[in-house]
Amino acid sequence: MHGPSKNDYKLTDRIYEASSLMGIDLLDHIVIGDGTYTSILKRGNGTKNEFI
């Protein structure tokens, strides 16, 4: 099973930054593809995007 790509994590960073500017808490980013899905929050990524 493949995990999220580097681009998925980059997109999560951009979503996080945009939602912060609007005062919206980002709860998770679900990545869907290749017949499966995964939660960025559950996988963790070691960056500022460990959400709330």
PDB file of N, CA and C in Angstrom:
ATOM      1  N   MET A   1       0.846  -1.188   0.000  1.00  0.00           N
ATOM      2  CA  MET A   1       0.000   0.000   0.000  1.00  0.00           C
ATOM      3  C   MET A   1       0.884   1.242   0.000  1.00  0.00           C
ATOM      4  N   HIS A   2       0.600   2.134  -0.900  1.00  0.00           N
ATOM      5  CA  HIS A   2       1.339   3.391  -0.992  1.00  0.00           C
ATOM      6  C   HIS A   2       0.693   4.421  -0.085  1.00  0.00           C
ATOM      7  N   GLY A   3       1.511   5.254   0.497  1.00  0.00           N
ATOM      8  CA  GLY A   3       1.007   6.338   1.331  1.00  0.00           C
ATOM      9  C   GLY A   3       0.861   7.609   0.514  1.00  0.00           C
ATOM     10  N   PRO A   4       0.518   8.691   1.188  1.00  0.00           N
ATOM     11  CA  PRO A   4       0.416   9.981   0.507  1.00  0.00           C
ATOM     12  C   PRO A   4       1.756  10.394  -0.101  1.00  0.00           C
ATOM     13  N   SER A   5       1.686  11.081  -1.218  1.00  0.00           N
ATOM     14  CA  SER A   5       2.897  11.541  -1.894  1.00  0.00           C
ATOM     15  C   SER A   5       3.392  12.847  -1.271  1.00  0.00           C
ATOM     16  N   LYS A   6       4.583  13.251  -1.691  1.00  0.00           N
ATOM     17  CA  LYS A   6       5.105  14.542  -1.244  1.00  0.00           C
ATOM     18  C   LYS A   6       4.167  15.667  -1.664  1.00  0.00           C
ATOM     19  N   ASN A   7       3.585  15.537  -2.851  1.00  0.00           N
ATOM     20  CA  ASN A   7       2.646  16.551  -3.318  1.00  0.00           C
ATOM     21  C   ASN A   7       1.390  16.592  -2.458  1.00  0.00           C
ATOM     22  N   ASP A   8       0.951  15.445  -1.952  1.00  0.00           N
ATOM     23  CA  ASP A   8      -0.198  15.424  -1.037  1.00  0.00           C
ATOM     24  C   ASP A   8       0.108  16.219   0.221  1.00  0.00           C
ATOM     25  N   TYR A   9       1.310  16.040   0.754  1.00  0.00           N
ATOM     26  CA  TYR A   9       1.698  16.785   1.947  1.00  0.00           C
ATOM     27  C   TYR A   9       1.855  18.276   1.652  1.00  0.00           C
ATOM     28  N   LYS A  10       2.377  18.615   0.471  1.00  0.00           N
ATOM     29  CA  LYS A  10       2.482  20.019   0.081  1.00  0.00           C
ATOM     30  C   LYS A  10       1.099  20.651  -0.030  1.00  0.00           C
ATOM     31  N   LEU A  11       0.156  19.913  -0.617  1.00  0.00           N
ATOM     32  CA  LEU A  11      -1.208  20.409  -0.728  1.00  0.00           C
ATOM     33  C   LEU A  11      -1.831  20.598   0.653  1.00  0.00           C
ATOM     34  N   THR A  12      -1.564  19.674   1.565  1.00  0.00           N
ATOM     35  CA  THR A  12      -2.061  19.818   2.934  1.00  0.00           C
ATOM     36  C   THR A  12      -1.528  21.096   3.561  1.00  0.00           C
ATOM     37  N   ASP A  13      -0.257  21.400   3.350  1.00  0.00           N
ATOM     38  CA  ASP A  13       0.322  22.645   3.863  1.00  0.00           C
ATOM     39  C   ASP A  13      -0.417  23.863   3.306  1.00  0.00           C
ATOM     40  N   ARG A  14      -0.708  23.838   2.012  1.00  0.00           N
ATOM     41  CA  ARG A  14      -1.407  24.970   1.382  1.00  0.00           C
ATOM     42  C   ARG A  14      -2.838  25.094   1.903  1.00  0.00           C
ATOM     43  N   ILE A  15      -3.518  23.975   2.070  1.00  0.00           N
ATOM     44  CA  ILE A  15      -4.881  23.998   2.614  1.00  0.00           C
ATOM     45  C   ILE A  15      -4.855  24.536   4.039  1.00  0.00           C
ATOM     46  N   TYR A  16      -3.870  24.086   4.825  1.00  0.00           N
ATOM     47  CA  TYR A  16      -3.737  24.544   6.206  1.00  0.00           C
ATOM     48  C   TYR A  16      -3.527  26.058   6.257  1.00  0.00           C
ATOM     49  N   GLU A  17      -2.621  26.566   5.433  1.00  0.00           N
ATOM     50  CA  GLU A  17      -2.334  28.001   5.419  1.00  0.00           C
ATOM     51  C   GLU A  17      -3.572  28.795   5.010  1.00  0.00           C
ATOM     52  N   ALA A  18      -4.253  28.356   3.973  1.00  0.00           N
ATOM     53  CA  ALA A  18      -5.451  29.062   3.512  1.00  0.00           C
ATOM     54  C   ALA A  18      -6.557  29.039   4.560  1.00  0.00           C
ATOM     55  N   SER A  19      -6.764  27.900   5.176  1.00  0.00           N
ATOM     56  CA  SER A  19      -7.827  27.804   6.188  1.00  0.00           C
ATOM     57  C   SER A  19      -7.482  28.657   7.410  1.00  0.00           C
ATOM     58  N   SER A  20      -6.216  28.733   7.766  1.00  0.00           N
ATOM     59  CA  SER A  20      -5.796  29.576   8.895  1.00  0.00           C
ATOM     60  C   SER A  20      -6.082  31.045   8.620  1.00  0.00           C
ATOM     61  N   LEU A  21      -5.821  31.483   7.389  1.00  0.00           N
ATOM     62  CA  LEU A  21      -6.092  32.873   7.022  1.00  0.00           C
ATOM     63  C   LEU A  21      -7.571  33.214   7.150  1.00  0.00           C
ATOM     64  N   MET A  22      -8.429  32.227   6.921  1.00  0.00           N
ATOM     65  CA  MET A  22      -9.874  32.441   7.000  1.00  0.00           C
ATOM     66  C   MET A  22     -10.433  32.137   8.384  1.00  0.00           C
ATOM     67  N   GLY A  23      -9.572  31.730   9.315  1.00  0.00           N
ATOM     68  CA  GLY A  23     -10.038  31.425  10.663  1.00  0.00           C
ATOM     69  C   GLY A  23     -10.769  30.092  10.765  1.00  0.00           C
ATOM     70  N   ILE A  24     -10.455  29.189   9.861  1.00  0.00           N
ATOM     71  CA  ILE A  24     -11.097  27.873   9.834  1.00  0.00           C
ATOM     72  C   ILE A  24     -10.095  26.829  10.324  1.00  0.00           C
ATOM     73  N   ASP A  25     -10.506  26.017  11.289  1.00  0.00           N
ATOM     74  CA  ASP A  25      -9.653  24.930  11.776  1.00  0.00           C
ATOM     75  C   ASP A  25      -9.664  23.774  10.781  1.00  0.00           C
ATOM     76  N   LEU A  26      -8.493  23.338  10.384  1.00  0.00           N
ATOM     77  CA  LEU A  26      -8.382  22.177   9.507  1.00  0.00           C
ATOM     78  C   LEU A  26      -8.369  20.936  10.382  1.00  0.00           C
ATOM     79  N   LEU A  27      -9.360  20.084  10.233  1.00  0.00           N
ATOM     80  CA  LEU A  27      -9.487  18.900  11.078  1.00  0.00           C
ATOM     81  C   LEU A  27      -8.737  17.707  10.508  1.00  0.00           C
ATOM     82  N   ASP A  28      -8.686  17.579   9.192  1.00  0.00           N
ATOM     83  CA  ASP A  28      -8.002  16.454   8.553  1.00  0.00           C
ATOM     84  C   ASP A  28      -7.939  16.726   7.065  1.00  0.00           C
ATOM     85  N   HIS A  29      -7.129  15.966   6.367  1.00  0.00           N
ATOM     86  CA  HIS A  29      -7.062  15.980   4.912  1.00  0.00           C
ATOM     87  C   HIS A  29      -7.067  14.523   4.488  1.00  0.00           C
ATOM     88  N   ILE A  30      -8.134  14.115   3.838  1.00  0.00           N
ATOM     89  CA  ILE A  30      -8.274  12.736   3.375  1.00  0.00           C
ATOM     90  C   ILE A  30      -7.772  12.658   1.935  1.00  0.00           C
ATOM     91  N   VAL A  31      -6.822  11.769   1.691  1.00  0.00           N
ATOM     92  CA  VAL A  31      -6.260  11.564   0.358  1.00  0.00           C
ATOM     93  C   VAL A  31      -6.885  10.302  -0.222  1.00  0.00           C
ATOM     94  N   ILE A  32      -7.497  10.453  -1.397  1.00  0.00           N
ATOM     95  CA  ILE A  32      -8.193   9.342  -2.051  1.00  0.00           C
ATOM     96  C   ILE A  32      -7.468   9.022  -3.350  1.00  0.00           C
ATOM     97  N   GLY A  33      -7.218   7.749  -3.591  1.00  0.00           N
ATOM     98  CA  GLY A  33      -6.596   7.361  -4.847  1.00  0.00           C
ATOM     99  C   GLY A  33      -6.208   5.898  -4.867  1.00  0.00           C
ATOM    100  N   ASP A  34      -6.101   5.353  -6.056  1.00  0.00           N
ATOM    101  CA  ASP A  34      -5.661   3.980  -6.270  1.00  0.00           C
ATOM    102  C   ASP A  34      -6.514   2.973  -5.497  1.00  0.00           C
ATOM    103  N   GLY A  35      -7.831   3.250  -5.432  1.00  0.00           N
ATOM    104  CA  GLY A  35      -8.760   2.318  -4.799  1.00  0.00           C
ATOM    105  C   GLY A  35      -8.724   2.330  -3.281  1.00  0.00           C
ATOM    106  N   THR A  36      -8.081   3.334  -2.673  1.00  0.00           N
ATOM    107  CA  THR A  36      -7.981   3.393  -1.219  1.00  0.00           C
ATOM    108  C   THR A  36      -7.992   4.848  -0.765  1.00  0.00           C
ATOM    109  N   TYR A  37      -7.994   5.059   0.520  1.00  0.00           N
ATOM    110  CA  TYR A  37      -7.914   6.410   1.065  1.00  0.00           C
ATOM    111  C   TYR A  37      -7.115   6.367   2.360  1.00  0.00           C
ATOM    112  N   THR A  38      -6.613   7.528   2.745  1.00  0.00           N
ATOM    113  CA  THR A  38      -5.862   7.630   3.996  1.00  0.00           C
ATOM    114  C   THR A  38      -6.034   9.013   4.592  1.00  0.00           C
ATOM    115  N   SER A  39      -5.886   9.093   5.894  1.00  0.00           N
ATOM    116  CA  SER A  39      -5.996  10.339   6.633  1.00  0.00           C
ATOM    117  C   SER A  39      -4.590  10.878   6.898  1.00  0.00           C
ATOM    118  N   ILE A  40      -4.347  12.110   6.482  1.00  0.00           N
ATOM    119  CA  ILE A  40      -3.057  12.745   6.769  1.00  0.00           C
ATOM    120  C   ILE A  40      -2.881  12.883   8.279  1.00  0.00           C
ATOM    121  N   LEU A  41      -3.954  13.214   8.979  1.00  0.00           N
ATOM    122  CA  LEU A  41      -3.877  13.389  10.429  1.00  0.00           C
ATOM    123  C   LEU A  41      -3.466  12.093  11.121  1.00  0.00           C
ATOM    124  N   LYS A  42      -4.072  10.977  10.741  1.00  0.00           N
ATOM    125  CA  LYS A  42      -3.741   9.703  11.382  1.00  0.00           C
ATOM    126  C   LYS A  42      -2.326   9.246  11.051  1.00  0.00           C
ATOM    127  N   ARG A  43      -1.876   9.531   9.831  1.00  0.00           N
ATOM    128  CA  ARG A  43      -0.514   9.126   9.436  1.00  0.00           C
ATOM    129  C   ARG A  43       0.532  10.012  10.085  1.00  0.00           C
ATOM    130  N   GLY A  44       0.156  11.281  10.311  1.00  0.00           N
ATOM    131  CA  GLY A  44       1.125  12.234  10.849  1.00  0.00           C
ATOM    132  C   GLY A  44       2.174  12.550   9.804  1.00  0.00           C
ATOM    133  N   ASN A  45       2.711  13.728   9.879  1.00  0.00           N
ATOM    134  CA  ASN A  45       3.739  14.089   8.903  1.00  0.00           C
ATOM    135  C   ASN A  45       4.892  14.864   9.515  1.00  0.00           C
ATOM    136  N   GLY A  46       4.852  15.064  10.824  1.00  0.00           N
ATOM    137  CA  GLY A  46       5.976  15.700  11.493  1.00  0.00           C
ATOM    138  C   GLY A  46       6.147  17.175  11.216  1.00  0.00           C
ATOM    139  N   THR A  47       5.126  17.829  10.663  1.00  0.00           N
ATOM    140  CA  THR A  47       5.224  19.249  10.397  1.00  0.00           C
ATOM    141  C   THR A  47       4.226  20.003  11.259  1.00  0.00           C
ATOM    142  N   LYS A  48       4.117  21.278  10.988  1.00  0.00           N
ATOM    143  CA  LYS A  48       3.187  22.123  11.737  1.00  0.00           C
ATOM    144  C   LYS A  48       1.741  21.709  11.543  1.00  0.00           C
ATOM    145  N   ASN A  49       1.496  20.833  10.585  1.00  0.00           N
ATOM    146  CA  ASN A  49       0.128  20.474  10.226  1.00  0.00           C
ATOM    147  C   ASN A  49      -0.417  19.292  11.017  1.00  0.00           C
ATOM    148  N   GLU A  50      -0.053  19.195  12.260  1.00  0.00           N
ATOM    149  CA  GLU A  50      -0.639  18.147  13.084  1.00  0.00           C
ATOM    150  C   GLU A  50      -2.017  18.560  13.567  1.00  0.00           C
ATOM    151  N   PHE A  51      -2.481  19.683  13.037  1.00  0.00           N
ATOM    152  CA  PHE A  51      -3.840  20.182  13.230  1.00  0.00           C
ATOM    153  C   PHE A  51      -4.164  20.416  14.698  1.00  0.00           C
ATOM    154  N   ILE A  52      -5.439  20.539  14.973  1.00  0.00           N
ATOM    155  CA  ILE A  52      -5.862  20.839  16.356  1.00  0.00           C
ATOM    156  C   ILE A  52      -6.206  19.559  17.090  1.00  0.00           C
TER     157      ILE A  52
END
